[in-house]
Each structure stands twice: as structure tokens, then as C-alpha cells.
PDB file of C-alpha atoms in Angstrom:
ATOM      1  CA  UNK J   4       2.158  -7.590  20.335  1.00  0.00           C
ATOM      2  CA  UNK J   5      -0.162  -7.260  17.170  1.00  0.00           C
ATOM      3  CA  UNK J   6      -2.955  -8.679  19.131  1.00  0.00           C
ATOM      4  CA  UNK J   7      -2.385  -6.336  22.140  1.00  0.00           C
ATOM      5  CA  UNK J   8      -2.186  -3.400  19.611  1.00  0.00           C
ATOM      6  CA  UNK J   9      -5.530  -4.382  17.943  1.00  0.00           C
ATOM      7  CA  UNK J  10      -7.167  -4.711  21.375  1.00  0.00           C
ATOM      8  CA  UNK J  11      -6.010  -1.330  22.704  1.00  0.00           C
ATOM      9  CA  UNK J  12      -7.243   0.206  19.674  1.00  0.00           C
ATOM     10  CA  UNK J  13     -10.609  -1.475  19.423  1.00  0.00           C
ATOM     11  CA  UNK J  14     -11.345  -0.802  23.157  1.00  0.00           C
ATOM     12  CA  UNK J  15     -10.678   2.995  22.756  1.00  0.00           C
ATOM     13  CA  UNK J  16     -12.858   3.135  19.733  1.00  0.00           C
ATOM     14  CA  UNK J  17     -15.627   1.422  21.580  1.00  0.00           C
ATOM     15  CA  UNK J  18     -15.173   3.767  24.289  1.00  0.00           C
ATOM     16  CA  UNK J  19     -15.367   6.801  22.034  1.00  0.00           C
ATOM     17  CA  UNK J  20     -18.275   5.260  20.137  1.00  0.00           C
ATOM     18  CA  UNK J  21     -20.485   4.938  23.348  1.00  0.00           C
ATOM     19  CA  UNK J  22     -19.918   8.481  24.043  1.00  0.00           C
ATOM     20  CA  UNK J  23     -20.188  10.045  20.565  1.00  0.00           C
ATOM     21  CA  UNK J  24     -22.479   7.547  18.909  1.00  0.00           C
ATOM     22  CA  UNK J  25     -19.706   6.535  16.324  1.00  0.00           C
ATOM     23  CA  UNK J  26     -16.186   5.203  16.088  1.00  0.00           C
ATOM     24  CA  UNK J  27     -13.148   7.265  15.403  1.00  0.00           C
ATOM     25  CA  UNK J  28     -10.842   6.753  12.425  1.00  0.00           C
ATOM     26  CA  UNK J  29      -7.768   8.263  11.052  1.00  0.00           C
ATOM     27  CA  UNK J  30      -8.427  11.566   8.990  1.00  0.00           C
ATOM     28  CA  UNK J  31      -9.049  11.201   5.296  1.00  0.00           C
ATOM     29  CA  UNK J  32      -6.189  12.188   3.005  1.00  0.00           C
ATOM     30  CA  UNK J  33      -7.587  14.668   0.516  1.00  0.00           C
ATOM     31  CA  UNK J  34      -5.440  13.267  -2.243  1.00  0.00           C
ATOM     32  CA  UNK J  35      -7.158   9.854  -1.762  1.00  0.00           C
ATOM     33  CA  UNK J  36     -10.578  11.133  -2.125  1.00  0.00           C
ATOM     34  CA  UNK J  37     -12.491  10.269  -5.231  1.00  0.00           C
ATOM     35  CA  UNK J  38     -12.961  13.032  -7.852  1.00  0.00           C
ATOM     36  CA  UNK J  39     -16.451  11.902  -8.687  1.00  0.00           C
ATOM     37  CA  UNK J  40     -18.933  14.369  -6.976  1.00  0.00           C
ATOM     38  CA  UNK J  41     -21.443  12.975  -4.923  1.00  0.00           C
ATOM     39  CA  UNK J  42     -24.613  12.260  -6.849  1.00  0.00           C
ATOM     40  CA  UNK J  43     -22.591  12.170 -10.072  1.00  0.00           C
ATOM     41  CA  UNK J  44     -23.567   9.853 -12.879  1.00  0.00           C
ATOM     42  CA  UNK J  45     -21.193   6.645 -12.797  1.00  0.00           C
ATOM     43  CA  UNK J  46     -20.607   4.151 -15.725  1.00  0.00           C
ATOM     44  CA  UNK J  47     -21.578   0.454 -15.671  1.00  0.00           C
ATOM     45  CA  UNK J  48     -19.421  -2.295 -17.312  1.00  0.00           C
ATOM     46  CA  UNK J  49     -22.080  -2.140 -20.211  1.00  0.00           C
ATOM     47  CA  UNK J  50     -21.181   1.783 -20.836  1.00  0.00           C
ATOM     48  CA  UNK J  51     -24.504   3.101 -19.755  1.00  0.00           C
ATOM     49  CA  UNK J  52     -24.414   5.730 -17.058  1.00  0.00           C
ATOM     50  CA  UNK J  53     -26.833   5.876 -14.007  1.00  0.00           C
ATOM     51  CA  UNK J  54     -27.018   7.689 -10.658  1.00  0.00           C
ATOM     52  CA  UNK J  55     -25.955   5.619  -7.665  1.00  0.00           C
ATOM     53  CA  UNK J  56     -28.385   5.469  -4.737  1.00  0.00           C
ATOM     54  CA  UNK J  57     -27.982   4.114  -1.429  1.00  0.00           C
ATOM     55  CA  UNK J  58     -29.648   0.733  -1.165  1.00  0.00           C
ATOM     56  CA  UNK J  59     -31.228  -1.360   1.516  1.00  0.00           C
ATOM     57  CA  UNK J  60     -32.944  -4.789   2.078  1.00  0.00           C
ATOM     58  CA  UNK J  61     -31.409  -8.131   1.475  1.00  0.00           C
ATOM     59  CA  UNK J  62     -27.807  -8.502  -0.246  1.00  0.00           C
ATOM     60  CA  UNK J  63     -28.325 -10.561  -3.417  1.00  0.00           C
ATOM     61  CA  UNK J  64     -25.894 -11.875  -5.848  1.00  0.00           C
ATOM     62  CA  UNK J  65     -26.252  -8.958  -7.922  1.00  0.00           C
ATOM     63  CA  UNK J  66     -25.055  -6.837  -5.123  1.00  0.00           C
ATOM     64  CA  UNK J  67     -21.547  -8.348  -5.486  1.00  0.00           C
ATOM     65  CA  UNK J  68     -18.336  -7.659  -7.692  1.00  0.00           C
ATOM     66  CA  UNK J  69     -18.350  -9.534 -10.893  1.00  0.00           C
ATOM     67  CA  UNK J  70     -15.576 -11.292 -12.673  1.00  0.00           C
ATOM     68  CA  UNK J  71     -16.134  -9.227 -15.746  1.00  0.00           C
ATOM     69  CA  UNK J  72     -14.953  -6.119 -13.628  1.00  0.00           C
ATOM     70  CA  UNK J  73     -11.508  -7.804 -13.218  1.00  0.00           C
ATOM     71  CA  UNK J  74     -11.193  -8.290 -16.958  1.00  0.00           C
ATOM     72  CA  UNK J  75     -11.563  -4.518 -17.544  1.00  0.00           C
ATOM     73  CA  UNK J  76      -8.216  -4.004 -15.299  1.00  0.00           C
ATOM     74  CA  UNK J  77      -6.096  -6.598 -16.963  1.00  0.00           C
ATOM     75  CA  UNK J  78      -6.872  -9.930 -15.306  1.00  0.00           C
ATOM     76  CA  UNK J  79      -6.680 -12.163 -18.233  1.00  0.00           C
ATOM     77  CA  UNK J  80      -7.063 -15.629 -16.905  1.00  0.00           C
ATOM     78  CA  UNK J  81     -10.639 -17.097 -16.553  1.00  0.00           C
ATOM     79  CA  UNK J  82     -12.327 -16.480 -13.314  1.00  0.00           C
ATOM     80  CA  UNK J  83     -14.561 -18.814 -11.719  1.00  0.00           C
ATOM     81  CA  UNK J  84     -17.250 -17.205  -9.281  1.00  0.00           C
ATOM     82  CA  UNK J  85     -18.106 -19.245  -6.157  1.00  0.00           C
ATOM     83  CA  UNK J  86     -20.872 -17.947  -3.958  1.00  0.00           C
ATOM     84  CA  UNK J  87     -22.341 -19.111  -0.549  1.00  0.00           C
ATOM     85  CA  UNK J  88     -24.156 -17.804   2.378  1.00  0.00           C
ATOM     86  CA  UNK J  89     -23.470 -18.012   6.077  1.00  0.00           C
ATOM     87  CA  UNK J  90     -20.474 -17.265   8.336  1.00  0.00           C
ATOM     88  CA  UNK J  91     -16.823 -17.190   8.156  1.00  0.00           C
ATOM     89  CA  UNK J  92     -13.563 -15.440   8.025  1.00  0.00           C
ATOM     90  CA  UNK J  93     -14.108 -12.043   6.484  1.00  0.00           C
ATOM     91  CA  UNK J  94     -10.765 -10.394   6.264  1.00  0.00           C
ATOM     92  CA  UNK J  95      -6.894 -10.773   6.484  1.00  0.00           C
ATOM     93  CA  UNK J  96      -6.543 -12.895   9.779  1.00  0.00           C
ATOM     94  CA  UNK J  97      -3.249 -11.215  10.472  1.00  0.00           C
ATOM     95  CA  UNK J  98      -5.198  -8.128  11.064  1.00  0.00           C
ATOM     96  CA  UNK J  99      -8.455  -9.487  12.606  1.00  0.00           C
ATOM     97  CA  UNK J 100      -7.530 -12.535  14.105  1.00  0.00           C
ATOM     98  CA  UNK J 101      -9.394 -15.861  13.686  1.00  0.00           C
ATOM     99  CA  UNK J 102     -12.754 -14.262  14.087  1.00  0.00           C
ATOM    100  CA  UNK J 103     -15.892 -14.983  11.908  1.00  0.00           C
ATOM    101  CA  UNK J 104     -17.969 -11.842  10.771  1.00  0.00           C
ATOM    102  CA  UNK J 105     -20.853 -13.085  13.123  1.00  0.00           C
ATOM    103  CA  UNK J 106     -18.450 -13.303  16.320  1.00  0.00           C
ATOM    104  CA  UNK J 107     -17.298  -9.679  15.219  1.00  0.00           C
ATOM    105  CA  UNK J 108     -20.681  -7.963  14.257  1.00  0.00           C
ATOM    106  CA  UNK J 109     -23.394 -10.629  14.983  1.00  0.00           C
ATOM    107  CA  UNK J 110     -26.163 -11.117  12.590  1.00  0.00           C
ATOM    108  CA  UNK J 111     -27.754 -14.126  10.567  1.00  0.00           C
ATOM    109  CA  UNK J 112     -25.211 -14.528   7.976  1.00  0.00           C
ATOM    110  CA  UNK J 113     -23.552 -12.810   5.000  1.00  0.00           C
ATOM    111  CA  UNK J 114     -22.840 -13.362   1.266  1.00  0.00           C
ATOM    112  CA  UNK J 115     -19.562 -14.606   0.449  1.00  0.00           C
ATOM    113  CA  UNK J 116     -18.183 -14.346  -3.141  1.00  0.00           C
ATOM    114  CA  UNK J 117     -14.798 -15.894  -4.263  1.00  0.00           C
ATOM    115  CA  UNK J 118     -13.206 -15.016  -7.534  1.00  0.00           C
ATOM    116  CA  UNK J 119     -10.801 -17.839  -8.366  1.00  0.00           C
ATOM    117  CA  UNK J 120      -8.843 -18.992 -11.380  1.00  0.00           C
ATOM    118  CA  UNK J 121      -8.972 -22.689 -10.429  1.00  0.00           C
ATOM    119  CA  UNK J 122     -11.559 -25.439  -9.598  1.00  0.00           C
ATOM    120  CA  UNK J 123      -9.682 -26.394  -6.649  1.00  0.00           C
ATOM    121  CA  UNK J 124     -11.194 -24.522  -3.549  1.00  0.00           C
ATOM    122  CA  UNK J 125     -10.978 -25.130   0.253  1.00  0.00           C
ATOM    123  CA  UNK J 126     -13.048 -28.115   1.269  1.00  0.00           C
ATOM    124  CA  UNK J 127     -14.720 -25.879   4.030  1.00  0.00           C
ATOM    125  CA  UNK J 128     -15.121 -22.856   1.921  1.00  0.00           C
ATOM    126  CA  UNK J 129     -15.419 -22.971  -1.755  1.00  0.00           C
ATOM    127  CA  UNK J 130     -14.963 -19.164  -1.928  1.00  0.00           C
ATOM    128  CA  UNK J 131     -11.258 -19.733  -0.970  1.00  0.00           C
ATOM    129  CA  UNK J 132      -8.671 -21.202  -3.546  1.00  0.00           C
ATOM    130  CA  UNK J 133      -6.574 -23.747  -2.211  1.00  0.00           C
ATOM    131  CA  UNK J 134      -3.560 -21.959  -3.509  1.00  0.00           C
ATOM    132  CA  UNK J 135      -3.661 -18.269  -2.704  1.00  0.00           C
ATOM    133  CA  UNK J 136      -1.797 -17.789  -5.999  1.00  0.00           C
ATOM    134  CA  UNK J 137      -5.239 -18.614  -7.648  1.00  0.00           C
ATOM    135  CA  UNK J 138      -7.373 -16.162  -5.617  1.00  0.00           C
ATOM    136  CA  UNK J 139      -8.330 -13.059  -7.490  1.00  0.00           C
ATOM    137  CA  UNK J 140     -10.599 -11.616  -4.903  1.00  0.00           C
ATOM    138  CA  UNK J 141     -13.013 -12.248  -2.344  1.00  0.00           C
ATOM    139  CA  UNK J 142     -15.978 -10.345  -1.013  1.00  0.00           C
ATOM    140  CA  UNK J 143     -18.290 -10.513   2.046  1.00  0.00           C
ATOM    141  CA  UNK J 144     -21.389  -8.497   2.381  1.00  0.00           C
ATOM    142  CA  UNK J 145     -24.582  -8.145   4.344  1.00  0.00           C
ATOM    143  CA  UNK J 146     -27.372  -5.890   5.408  1.00  0.00           C
ATOM    144  CA  UNK J 147     -27.075  -4.170   8.616  1.00  0.00           C
ATOM    145  CA  UNK J 148     -30.850  -3.270   8.893  1.00  0.00           C
ATOM    146  CA  UNK J 149     -30.256   0.429   8.935  1.00  0.00           C
ATOM    147  CA  UNK J 150     -27.628   3.096   7.364  1.00  0.00           C
ATOM    148  CA  UNK J 151     -26.519   4.068  10.734  1.00  0.00           C
ATOM    149  CA  UNK J 152     -25.688   0.542  11.667  1.00  0.00           C
ATOM    150  CA  UNK J 153     -24.047  -0.131   8.360  1.00  0.00           C
ATOM    151  CA  UNK J 154     -21.904   2.910   8.888  1.00  0.00           C
ATOM    152  CA  UNK J 155     -20.822   1.625  12.260  1.00  0.00           C
ATOM    153  CA  UNK J 156     -20.049  -1.678  11.068  1.00  0.00           C
ATOM    154  CA  UNK J 157     -18.025  -0.394   8.153  1.00  0.00           C
ATOM    155  CA  UNK J 158     -15.970   1.808  10.689  1.00  0.00           C
ATOM    156  CA  UNK J 159     -15.351  -1.101  12.890  1.00  0.00           C
ATOM    157  CA  UNK J 160     -14.215  -3.312  10.202  1.00  0.00           C
ATOM    158  CA  UNK J 161     -11.920  -0.558   8.739  1.00  0.00           C
ATOM    159  CA  UNK J 162     -10.589   0.106  12.188  1.00  0.00           C
ATOM    160  CA  UNK J 163      -9.503  -3.634  12.586  1.00  0.00           C
ATOM    161  CA  UNK J 164      -7.023  -3.206   9.469  1.00  0.00           C
ATOM    162  CA  UNK J 165      -5.436  -0.013  10.788  1.00  0.00           C
ATOM    163  CA  UNK J 166      -2.784  -1.709  12.765  1.00  0.00           C
ATOM    164  CA  UNK J 167      -1.642  -3.430   9.587  1.00  0.00           C
ATOM    165  CA  UNK J 168      -0.557  -0.116   8.197  1.00  0.00           C
ATOM    166  CA  UNK J 169       2.531  -0.520  10.302  1.00  0.00           C
ATOM    167  CA  UNK J 170       4.813  -3.560  10.630  1.00  0.00           C
ATOM    168  CA  UNK J 171       8.435  -4.429  11.373  1.00  0.00           C
ATOM    169  CA  UNK J 172      10.832  -3.567   8.162  1.00  0.00           C
ATOM    170  CA  UNK J 173      10.747  -6.675   5.868  1.00  0.00           C
ATOM    171  CA  UNK J 174       7.006  -7.742   6.850  1.00  0.00           C
ATOM    172  CA  UNK J 175       4.274  -7.057   4.387  1.00  0.00           C
ATOM    173  CA  UNK J 176       2.217  -3.952   5.203  1.00  0.00           C
ATOM    174  CA  UNK J 177      -0.994  -1.958   4.179  1.00  0.00           C
ATOM    175  CA  UNK J 178      -0.622   1.628   2.814  1.00  0.00           C
ATOM    176  CA  UNK J 179      -2.501   4.582   3.739  1.00  0.00           C
ATOM    177  CA  UNK J 180      -6.403   4.675   3.564  1.00  0.00           C
ATOM    178  CA  UNK J 181      -7.899   5.884   0.293  1.00  0.00           C
ATOM    179  CA  UNK J 182     -11.581   7.137   0.219  1.00  0.00           C
ATOM    180  CA  UNK J 183     -13.944   6.940  -2.588  1.00  0.00           C
ATOM    181  CA  UNK J 184     -17.144   8.843  -2.237  1.00  0.00           C
ATOM    182  CA  UNK J 185     -19.627   7.935  -4.914  1.00  0.00           C
ATOM    183  CA  UNK J 186     -22.611   9.582  -3.549  1.00  0.00           C
ATOM    184  CA  UNK J 187     -24.252  10.482  -0.358  1.00  0.00           C
ATOM    185  CA  UNK J 188     -24.303   7.071   1.660  1.00  0.00           C
ATOM    186  CA  UNK J 189     -22.141   5.283  -0.816  1.00  0.00           C
ATOM    187  CA  UNK J 190     -18.509   5.189   0.221  1.00  0.00           C
ATOM    188  CA  UNK J 191     -15.511   2.819   0.237  1.00  0.00           C
ATOM    189  CA  UNK J 192     -12.277   3.143   1.865  1.00  0.00           C
ATOM    190  CA  UNK J 193      -9.395   0.954   0.771  1.00  0.00           C
ATOM    191  CA  UNK J 194      -5.714   0.164   1.624  1.00  0.00           C
ATOM    192  CA  UNK J 195      -3.007  -1.155  -0.839  1.00  0.00           C
ATOM    193  CA  UNK J 196      -0.970  -4.223   0.101  1.00  0.00           C
ATOM    194  CA  UNK J 197       2.803  -3.905  -0.176  1.00  0.00           C
ATOM    195  CA  UNK J 198       5.407  -6.797   0.082  1.00  0.00           C
ATOM    196  CA  UNK J 199       7.943  -6.944   2.759  1.00  0.00           C
ATOM    197  CA  UNK J 200      10.920  -6.323   0.358  1.00  0.00           C
ATOM    198  CA  UNK J 201       9.432  -2.638   0.054  1.00  0.00           C
ATOM    199  CA  UNK J 202       9.025  -2.014   3.781  1.00  0.00           C
ATOM    200  CA  UNK J 203      12.156  -0.725   4.867  1.00  0.00           C
ATOM    201  CA  UNK J 204      10.950   1.752   7.449  1.00  0.00           C
ATOM    202  CA  UNK J 205       8.015  -0.043   9.141  1.00  0.00           C
ATOM    203  CA  UNK J 206       5.306   1.468   6.893  1.00  0.00           C
ATOM    204  CA  UNK J 207       4.470   1.457   3.172  1.00  0.00           C
ATOM    205  CA  UNK J 208       6.916   3.303   0.840  1.00  0.00           C
ATOM    206  CA  UNK J 209       5.986   6.466  -0.574  1.00  0.00           C
ATOM    207  CA  UNK J 210       5.808   6.658  -4.430  1.00  0.00           C
ATOM    208  CA  UNK J 211       5.502   2.918  -4.958  1.00  0.00           C
ATOM    209  CA  UNK J 212       2.567   1.112  -6.275  1.00  0.00           C
ATOM    210  CA  UNK J 213       0.631  -1.401  -4.199  1.00  0.00           C
ATOM    211  CA  UNK J 214      -0.048  -5.062  -5.089  1.00  0.00           C
ATOM    212  CA  UNK J 215      -3.699  -5.519  -4.592  1.00  0.00           C
ATOM    213  CA  UNK J 216      -5.242  -4.789  -1.078  1.00  0.00           C
ATOM    214  CA  UNK J 217      -8.509  -4.558   1.041  1.00  0.00           C
ATOM    215  CA  UNK J 218     -11.504  -2.354   0.860  1.00  0.00           C
ATOM    216  CA  UNK J 219     -14.466  -1.649   3.249  1.00  0.00           C
ATOM    217  CA  UNK J 220     -17.605  -0.791   1.638  1.00  0.00           C
ATOM    218  CA  UNK J 221     -20.873   1.027   2.508  1.00  0.00           C
ATOM    219  CA  UNK J 222     -24.124   1.801   0.447  1.00  0.00           C
ATOM    220  CA  UNK J 223     -27.246   2.609   2.561  1.00  0.00           C
ATOM    221  CA  UNK J 224     -27.902  -0.211   5.015  1.00  0.00           C
ATOM    222  CA  UNK J 225     -25.272  -2.507   3.137  1.00  0.00           C
ATOM    223  CA  UNK J 226     -21.923  -3.016   4.221  1.00  0.00           C
ATOM    224  CA  UNK J 227     -18.970  -5.339   3.094  1.00  0.00           C
ATOM    225  CA  UNK J 228     -15.300  -6.093   2.910  1.00  0.00           C
ATOM    226  CA  UNK J 229     -13.532  -6.869  -0.437  1.00  0.00           C
ATOM    227  CA  UNK J 230     -10.051  -8.460  -0.460  1.00  0.00           C
ATOM    228  CA  UNK J 231      -8.172  -8.190  -3.834  1.00  0.00           C
ATOM    229  CA  UNK J 232      -5.369 -10.761  -4.073  1.00  0.00           C
ATOM    230  CA  UNK J 233      -4.695  -9.830  -7.847  1.00  0.00           C
ATOM    231  CA  UNK J 234      -1.805  -7.680  -8.053  1.00  0.00           C
ATOM    232  CA  UNK J 235      -3.592  -4.493  -9.029  1.00  0.00           C
ATOM    233  CA  UNK J 236      -1.874  -1.058  -8.958  1.00  0.00           C
ATOM    234  CA  UNK J 237      -3.462   2.334  -7.511  1.00  0.00           C
ATOM    235  CA  UNK J 238      -5.816   3.080 -10.780  1.00  0.00           C
ATOM    236  CA  UNK J 239      -6.893  -0.403 -11.252  1.00  0.00           C
ATOM    237  CA  UNK J 240      -7.713  -0.866  -7.508  1.00  0.00           C
ATOM    238  CA  UNK J 241      -9.721   2.436  -7.453  1.00  0.00           C
ATOM    239  CA  UNK J 242     -11.838   1.231 -10.431  1.00  0.00           C
ATOM    240  CA  UNK J 243     -12.439  -2.088  -8.713  1.00  0.00           C
ATOM    241  CA  UNK J 244     -13.339  -0.850  -5.441  1.00  0.00           C
ATOM    242  CA  UNK J 245     -15.681   1.962  -6.758  1.00  0.00           C
ATOM    243  CA  UNK J 246     -17.473  -0.710  -9.126  1.00  0.00           C
ATOM    244  CA  UNK J 247     -17.851  -2.980  -6.145  1.00  0.00           C
ATOM    245  CA  UNK J 248     -19.455  -0.356  -3.802  1.00  0.00           C
ATOM    246  CA  UNK J 249     -21.531   0.887  -6.737  1.00  0.00           C
ATOM    247  CA  UNK J 250     -23.063  -2.484  -7.143  1.00  0.00           C
ATOM    248  CA  UNK J 251     -23.412  -2.946  -3.292  1.00  0.00           C
TER     249      UNK J 251
END
């Protein structure tokens, strides 16, 4: 049923995209929008303020979220950073299936970064911890070649996660979509993750804090997906996602 639902949604989105030139997503919640005004100064981990600007060109290691960012939100265990370049799984397979980023969007490859608290990683992908309990986060990012295409890719990637905002009671579920607008052309949208014992109605419970989640990022011609496995609440997730998209 999940696969059929995703297929129907993606088919409808593609049809609308061909007619209008972009994909259609659920409307933004006003309460979820960032309070930072477009073009405003943002703070870096070192405390200096700068004006974020959309970027383009190749994604480098400096474009990806750092271990230090997670220290600022309370992750105290030592974090190992594992990078690679290529193709592979890019988001929660329960929502996206077993596809790779290349199969979904095409392209020559992407940068993958795993933040883990162990030396033991997957034999086929060093950005994935052997035990999910040791995974802090994982980011996948690439350059689309143009801001318009990056926006298209980001919307398609987010659309894949939307079906996981509903699930049978007792099953884990994503919460509503939050939007962070850092500056024109620099936008992130994220959903919190909720354990099955909090899902009693088929969707995320109101008034409860998430435990990590997933974000889709876009800055200029760059786009990416950030999965946060550490059990971060709303304020911490907002801080991490904003930091990630600002670096991107």
C-alpha cells in the first residue's frame, strides 16, 4: 500500500510539473517558518555573523554539516566524520524505496557524509554505522547545475517523504513540514520523527516533541538531504537544519 501511495503521488506531481514547470507540495505552515528574515545575518559556530548567499559549483567537504554543530545541541559522544563521493541510498528507504540518488534524479554522483560514534561502519558504505544506535546523522548533497533544477530536485525529494507523515497507529511516523528560509534561494524543509508508541491516530501527535527527523536542503544550485538519527527536539533540529543549509 505504501508503494502504491508513493507512486500515485509522484505521478500526480510529475504531471503537474510538466504543466506548470514545478512540483506541487503541501502548503507551508506559518508557525513553522523561520523567524530569520531573508538576507539577515546568521551566526557561524565561531560566533561571527555573515550574510548567507546562495551558492553554486561543485559541492565540497566544507559544504556539509560538521560534527561540531551537533556538540552545540547536546550530543556529547565523540563523533567520527566519514565522507565519500558517488551514489547510494539517500533517505529513509521506508519512504523512498531502495532507489539510489542517481536512479531518482540522475547525475554524476553526490557527496555523502556520515556522522557516527563508532569505528564500525557498513562494509559497503562507510557513512553508515553498523548499528543504527551509533548513527548521529547522514547528509547527501550535490550540485544540480542551476538554481531552478536544484529547486525542482529538492521538491521531488521532499515529496517522497510526504507519505511517511501518515502511518497505521503504532508505526513510526514523520510530523508536519517545517520551513526555514535563511535568505532568498536558501531554504530548508524538515519533518520530525515520532516513535510508534506516540502514533495513536495515524499521524504525529500534537504537542509532542520529535526525536530527530529528516530535512531537504537547497542553496542556489546545491541541494541535499539530511537525516538526523540523534534524538533531537524541535529547537535543536531547527538549529542543525539551519546550520546545514547555510553551509550548503
